[in-house]
């Protein structure tokens, strides 16, 4: 028996399927060597004597996965929200990201980010850093200490940026990426590198080709942006006249999932049918970033369609297009925008339900990390303890109602415990 | 000099116009006998010696007005959010509201509501109670103690409700309303009654006629719901075949603003042109409830149009169609949905700006209460102190950027002081 073998006792909630929640009140959730052994109404005899943390009336849910966010943007979240994507990038984001050339600044900013991520309900995340190798490694160091499991990417950009936030050439960008991969190899338990071409407008074909080669050699996953905004899509069409749709701009270099390695594409708000078909074929993970797509006036992604067609969908806070790191809030945002889409755009796609967004935020994104996001036996033991006692009410609620309330009303005060792969974070 | 003459020192922000914020750093905001005397960079000599509360780096903003919320629904906010309006009313709202026949239950529920309202940034509100007179008076007692200035309405409903939440007849409803008005007359400093026919589907023409007569006699304002949901509008058309549009169902009984007294109409999501013209003519106040209109899949109100046509617009949390009492959050929600409306429905109506939603939440709704919502001389002294020190950042921000951050990121922890009409709430 080791320190990663124990039980939690409380009201255990997780998805059995996208449509169905399993809720066990006064249940025992058993962790054996960091892996979930299942949920039991009575502790099986073989576990007699293992440590048990009784969280009383609290809910216990699987850890949540944030499939898309920008760590350097946390410092300026909620600033300049009256702007649309491309204007916001030029006037706020790029000047702010260029500050991460300064390691002292990066340490201040990333320390705040890492601390808030640690307190959140997020257990796994796929994170954009900036193009700066030293600051990216600092972010990796700080995130390693939190105990969260993350992919972190040094960003590649060799065109259309401001002078202060652009690499000198495709060659220079690719070499910096290689140096970063080699320097950090084997350094971390919790953090892994991910290739991160910012988006097609920021990366020349030559750079994309080089990144495709690096991917083949190092078998790294890829993260980028796709079909977020109409202006962006039109620009990509101009930049890549040989492509039929945006996704091909990645796919032609092997950076769109498939056999070379998995890919996360953030947003997917305005994907044409062919792009959706290719995402399905390549097993691309869609990071649905509802709050960001609202803040930047991008639109509303057809998540119901992605789910029913069997694509991989996870949830993303997209800091700082989104302003909140709370993935419980992101679940509520996703339900809300799906309702507006149903009302205003296409009433054949019904709004998302509580069960479905809970699935997306747990198993949907978690599966990018392996067996993550469920409490069925064999899954990595990622768990979050939610205490709703600061939200008084005069009448009894069912456990599902309590979960729904936490999705809409919780903040960091409600998150009172967290485990990642069996390790206690707090 | 009395206790309502003092100064606050801090960063003072308020709207000079819908498009322009006035921000004075290290400013003195002077209250003289409960009325604002203005904002000064140096304290004028005549105020030498008045008490001064120095709030350091905090922001000081006008108190916020919540033009529409249902106090009895606070207890079940965030429950059943996967339902649309009419289904949500039948399966959640009406059964829950019927519980307020029990005064013990009402005391428990309303005490939680009143305490949370007190802690919020709201200084003024127009509130629906239930049809129960005793519980409504209890709510008035509890809200009186908070020090907030509120209108509270005993609800009228004599048709289409469940047996447990419907008055026996128009006569019975009107008589209960009269008894309530007479019993509470002169009892409160802070609370005033407001006539509250729930909405047309809940009130027979006979009841509406009687309420019109009560209004004429007692000169009370009116609050109700208007053009929220397409199913509701179709139902009103069936119920009132003699009307050209929903608003006429109120107007034909004098309950739609104008000379008999002012009216607040919540939602106004799907108003036809004639209805908008009549609202303007009658000086109707529109309570814009963005979060609720999203949660109940109602749609997005054309607030930009209302503003540019010179209608009165305030903001409403619409608890529990909305889940949050925070009007700072409601400002962010209003910006966000206006962006989606611009993108998805009508790109001739530009998204709302930070300045505009700040105006709506202060002067826009505040003016229903008189000279309320500004720090210009002569306005009632309603002020809220916002402390953003728990939101660390590595770089300096302007005061406007700090205000924008608080709109998107604040919760009750950031609200560290509140004054209503010169009285200190905390």
mmCIF file of N, CA, C and O in Angstrom, chain A residues 316-363:
data_model
loop_
_atom_site.group_PDB
_atom_site.id
_atom_site.type_symbol
_atom_site.label_atom_id
_atom_site.label_comp_id
_atom_site.label_asym_id
_atom_site.label_seq_id
_atom_site.Cartn_x
_atom_site.Cartn_y
_atom_site.Cartn_z
ATOM 1 N N UNK A 316 -12.584 24.605 -23.356
ATOM 2 C CA UNK A 316 -11.418 25.459 -23.149
ATOM 3 C C UNK A 316 -11.830 26.776 -22.528
ATOM 4 O O UNK A 316 -12.840 27.351 -22.919
ATOM 5 N N UNK A 317 -11.056 27.253 -21.579
ATOM 6 C CA UNK A 317 -11.348 28.581 -21.016
ATOM 7 C C UNK A 317 -10.887 29.655 -21.992
ATOM 8 O O UNK A 317 -11.391 30.766 -21.980
ATOM 9 N N UNK A 318 -9.908 29.304 -22.851
ATOM 10 C CA UNK A 318 -9.263 30.272 -23.745
ATOM 11 C C UNK A 318 -8.938 31.591 -23.071
ATOM 12 O O UNK A 318 -9.198 32.664 -23.629
ATOM 13 N N UNK A 319 -8.383 31.525 -21.864
ATOM 14 C CA UNK A 319 -7.780 32.752 -21.338
ATOM 15 C C UNK A 319 -6.882 33.330 -22.403
ATOM 16 O O UNK A 319 -6.069 32.596 -22.958
ATOM 17 N N UNK A 320 -6.948 34.617 -22.816
ATOM 18 C CA UNK A 320 -7.787 35.653 -22.272
ATOM 19 C C UNK A 320 -8.867 36.094 -23.237
ATOM 20 O O UNK A 320 -9.447 37.141 -23.042
ATOM 21 N N UNK A 321 -9.136 35.293 -24.304
ATOM 22 C CA UNK A 321 -10.378 35.556 -25.022
ATOM 23 C C UNK A 321 -11.528 35.312 -24.063
ATOM 24 O O UNK A 321 -12.488 36.071 -23.982
ATOM 25 N N UNK A 322 -11.410 34.237 -23.297
ATOM 26 C CA UNK A 322 -12.257 34.036 -22.118
ATOM 27 C C UNK A 322 -11.608 34.721 -20.930
ATOM 28 O O UNK A 322 -10.384 34.899 -20.907
ATOM 29 N N UNK A 323 -12.408 35.099 -19.963
ATOM 30 C CA UNK A 323 -11.850 35.836 -18.818
ATOM 31 C C UNK A 323 -11.753 34.980 -17.564
ATOM 32 O O UNK A 323 -11.076 35.358 -16.620
ATOM 33 N N UNK A 324 -12.445 33.845 -17.532
ATOM 34 C CA UNK A 324 -12.508 33.038 -16.314
ATOM 35 C C UNK A 324 -11.810 31.704 -16.516
ATOM 36 O O UNK A 324 -12.044 31.028 -17.520
ATOM 37 N N UNK A 325 -10.964 31.297 -15.553
ATOM 38 C CA UNK A 325 -10.369 29.954 -15.630
ATOM 39 C C UNK A 325 -11.311 28.883 -15.135
ATOM 40 O O UNK A 325 -11.007 27.696 -15.225
ATOM 41 N N UNK A 326 -12.451 29.265 -14.580
ATOM 42 C CA UNK A 326 -13.364 28.269 -14.016
ATOM 43 C C UNK A 326 -14.012 27.447 -15.115
ATOM 44 O O UNK A 326 -14.768 27.967 -15.944
ATOM 45 N N UNK A 327 -13.761 26.155 -15.117
ATOM 46 C CA UNK A 327 -14.401 25.301 -16.120
ATOM 47 C C UNK A 327 -15.833 24.966 -15.725
ATOM 48 O O UNK A 327 -16.624 24.545 -16.577
ATOM 49 N N UNK A 328 -16.191 25.157 -14.464
ATOM 50 C CA UNK A 328 -17.611 25.041 -14.095
ATOM 51 C C UNK A 328 -18.364 26.194 -14.756
ATOM 52 O O UNK A 328 -19.414 25.991 -15.384
ATOM 53 N N UNK A 329 -17.826 27.390 -14.655
ATOM 54 C CA UNK A 329 -18.412 28.525 -15.370
ATOM 55 C C UNK A 329 -18.427 28.260 -16.878
ATOM 56 O O UNK A 329 -19.399 28.574 -17.565
ATOM 57 N N UNK A 330 -17.366 27.661 -17.397
ATOM 58 C CA UNK A 330 -17.317 27.375 -18.839
ATOM 59 C C UNK A 330 -18.420 26.402 -19.246
ATOM 60 O O UNK A 330 -18.945 26.476 -20.360
ATOM 61 N N UNK A 331 -18.765 25.477 -18.336
ATOM 62 C CA UNK A 331 -19.890 24.575 -18.639
ATOM 63 C C UNK A 331 -21.184 25.376 -18.774
ATOM 64 O O UNK A 331 -21.966 25.169 -19.714
ATOM 65 N N UNK A 332 -21.418 26.272 -17.831
ATOM 66 C CA UNK A 332 -22.633 27.096 -17.892
ATOM 67 C C UNK A 332 -22.633 27.948 -19.158
ATOM 68 O O UNK A 332 -23.638 28.042 -19.871
ATOM 69 N N UNK A 333 -21.493 28.558 -19.459
ATOM 70 C CA UNK A 333 -21.390 29.369 -20.682
ATOM 71 C C UNK A 333 -21.733 28.534 -21.914
ATOM 72 O O UNK A 333 -22.382 29.016 -22.839
ATOM 73 N N UNK A 334 -21.268 27.292 -21.937
ATOM 74 C CA UNK A 334 -21.501 26.439 -23.110
ATOM 75 C C UNK A 334 -22.978 26.101 -23.256
ATOM 76 O O UNK A 334 -23.511 26.066 -24.370
ATOM 77 N N UNK A 335 -23.641 25.843 -22.136
ATOM 78 C CA UNK A 335 -25.089 25.619 -22.195
ATOM 79 C C UNK A 335 -25.776 26.881 -22.699
ATOM 80 O O UNK A 335 -26.634 26.833 -23.592
ATOM 81 N N UNK A 336 -25.389 28.001 -22.136
ATOM 82 C CA UNK A 336 -26.062 29.260 -22.471
ATOM 83 C C UNK A 336 -25.913 29.613 -23.949
ATOM 84 O O UNK A 336 -26.894 29.955 -24.617
ATOM 85 N N UNK A 337 -24.702 29.525 -24.469
ATOM 86 C CA UNK A 337 -24.549 29.893 -25.877
ATOM 87 C C UNK A 337 -25.215 28.870 -26.794
ATOM 88 O O UNK A 337 -25.715 29.233 -27.853
ATOM 89 N N UNK A 338 -25.263 27.609 -26.364
ATOM 90 C CA UNK A 338 -25.952 26.610 -27.209
ATOM 91 C C UNK A 338 -27.442 26.933 -27.295
ATOM 92 O O UNK A 338 -28.089 26.657 -28.309
ATOM 93 N N UNK A 339 -27.987 27.516 -26.230
ATOM 94 C CA UNK A 339 -29.398 27.931 -26.268
ATOM 95 C C UNK A 339 -29.598 29.082 -27.246
ATOM 96 O O UNK A 339 -30.580 29.104 -27.998
ATOM 97 N N UNK A 340 -28.682 30.037 -27.212
ATOM 98 C CA UNK A 340 -28.820 31.169 -28.140
ATOM 99 C C UNK A 340 -28.642 30.710 -29.581
ATOM 100 O O UNK A 340 -29.324 31.188 -30.488
ATOM 101 N N UNK A 341 -27.733 29.760 -29.782
ATOM 102 C CA UNK A 341 -27.548 29.235 -31.140
ATOM 103 C C UNK A 341 -28.828 28.552 -31.630
ATOM 104 O O UNK A 341 -29.263 28.725 -32.761
ATOM 105 N N UNK A 342 -29.430 27.760 -30.717
ATOM 106 C CA UNK A 342 -30.684 27.079 -31.052
ATOM 107 C C UNK A 342 -31.771 28.096 -31.397
ATOM 108 O O UNK A 342 -32.498 27.951 -32.374
ATOM 109 N N UNK A 343 -31.848 29.170 -30.612
ATOM 110 C CA UNK A 343 -32.888 30.164 -30.835
ATOM 111 C C UNK A 343 -32.618 31.015 -32.069
ATOM 112 O O UNK A 343 -33.538 31.335 -32.833
ATOM 113 N N UNK A 344 -31.353 31.386 -32.270
ATOM 114 C CA UNK A 344 -31.061 32.430 -33.252
ATOM 115 C C UNK A 344 -30.486 31.925 -34.573
ATOM 116 O O UNK A 344 -30.552 32.626 -35.575
ATOM 117 N N UNK A 345 -29.898 30.715 -34.554
ATOM 118 C CA UNK A 345 -29.171 30.267 -35.748
ATOM 119 C C UNK A 345 -29.772 29.017 -36.374
ATOM 120 O O UNK A 345 -29.997 28.964 -37.576
ATOM 121 N N UNK A 346 -30.019 27.999 -35.559
ATOM 122 C CA UNK A 346 -30.362 26.696 -36.140
ATOM 123 C C UNK A 346 -31.126 25.874 -35.105
ATOM 124 O O UNK A 346 -30.531 25.271 -34.216
ATOM 125 N N UNK A 347 -32.453 25.821 -35.256
ATOM 126 C CA UNK A 347 -33.233 25.141 -34.223
ATOM 127 C C UNK A 347 -33.276 23.621 -34.415
ATOM 128 O O UNK A 347 -34.005 22.928 -33.711
ATOM 129 N N UNK A 348 -32.473 23.118 -35.364
ATOM 130 C CA UNK A 348 -32.365 21.654 -35.438
ATOM 131 C C UNK A 348 -31.320 21.126 -34.448
ATOM 132 O O UNK A 348 -31.269 19.926 -34.190
ATOM 133 N N UNK A 349 -30.462 21.995 -33.951
ATOM 134 C CA UNK A 349 -29.454 21.568 -32.967
ATOM 135 C C UNK A 349 -29.901 21.991 -31.579
ATOM 136 O O UNK A 349 -29.783 23.159 -31.197
ATOM 137 N N UNK A 350 -30.423 21.043 -30.822
ATOM 138 C CA UNK A 350 -30.946 21.354 -29.484
ATOM 139 C C UNK A 350 -29.846 21.865 -28.556
ATOM 140 O O UNK A 350 -28.687 21.474 -28.676
ATOM 141 N N UNK A 351 -30.216 22.681 -27.565
ATOM 142 C CA UNK A 351 -29.220 23.155 -26.599
ATOM 143 C C UNK A 351 -28.533 21.994 -25.885
ATOM 144 O O UNK A 351 -29.100 20.902 -25.740
ATOM 145 N N UNK A 352 -27.310 22.246 -25.445
ATOM 146 C CA UNK A 352 -26.583 21.258 -24.657
ATOM 147 C C UNK A 352 -27.214 21.139 -23.275
ATOM 148 O O UNK A 352 -27.740 22.106 -22.733
ATOM 149 N N UNK A 353 -27.129 19.950 -22.715
ATOM 150 C CA UNK A 353 -27.657 19.724 -21.370
ATOM 151 C C UNK A 353 -26.522 19.755 -20.337
ATOM 152 O O UNK A 353 -25.343 19.673 -20.685
ATOM 153 N N UNK A 354 -26.929 19.819 -19.076
ATOM 154 C CA UNK A 354 -25.955 19.759 -17.984
ATOM 155 C C UNK A 354 -25.083 18.506 -18.109
ATOM 156 O O UNK A 354 -23.856 18.568 -17.978
ATOM 157 N N UNK A 355 -25.725 17.373 -18.359
ATOM 158 C CA UNK A 355 -24.978 16.120 -18.472
ATOM 159 C C UNK A 355 -23.929 16.205 -19.581
ATOM 160 O O UNK A 355 -22.791 15.755 -19.419
ATOM 161 N N UNK A 356 -24.341 16.756 -20.711
ATOM 162 C CA UNK A 356 -23.434 16.800 -21.857
ATOM 163 C C UNK A 356 -22.232 17.715 -21.615
ATOM 164 O O UNK A 356 -21.106 17.365 -21.974
ATOM 165 N N UNK A 357 -22.463 18.880 -21.032
ATOM 166 C CA UNK A 357 -21.301 19.750 -20.817
ATOM 167 C C UNK A 357 -20.394 19.187 -19.725
ATOM 168 O O UNK A 357 -19.170 19.388 -19.757
ATOM 169 N N UNK A 358 -20.978 18.471 -18.795
ATOM 170 C CA UNK A 358 -20.167 17.822 -17.766
ATOM 171 C C UNK A 358 -19.288 16.743 -18.416
ATOM 172 O O UNK A 358 -18.109 16.597 -18.093
ATOM 173 N N UNK A 359 -19.878 16.034 -19.349
ATOM 174 C CA UNK A 359 -19.117 15.016 -20.104
ATOM 175 C C UNK A 359 -17.972 15.672 -20.883
ATOM 176 O O UNK A 359 -16.826 15.207 -20.861
ATOM 177 N N UNK A 360 -18.280 16.756 -21.572
ATOM 178 C CA UNK A 360 -17.264 17.432 -22.385
ATOM 179 C C UNK A 360 -16.098 17.908 -21.529
ATOM 180 O O UNK A 360 -14.933 17.767 -21.895
ATOM 181 N N UNK A 361 -16.427 18.451 -20.352
ATOM 182 C CA UNK A 361 -15.378 19.035 -19.497
ATOM 183 C C UNK A 361 -14.578 17.975 -18.747
ATOM 184 O O UNK A 361 -13.508 18.269 -18.217
ATOM 185 N N UNK A 362 -15.098 16.747 -18.684
ATOM 186 C CA UNK A 362 -14.377 15.674 -17.978
ATOM 187 C C UNK A 362 -13.774 14.689 -19.005
ATOM 188 O O UNK A 362 -12.643 14.853 -19.414
ATOM 189 N N UNK A 363 -14.580 13.747 -19.459
ATOM 190 C CA UNK A 363 -14.062 12.728 -20.375
ATOM 191 C C UNK A 363 -13.722 13.318 -21.747
ATOM 192 O O UNK A 363 -12.730 12.944 -22.373
#
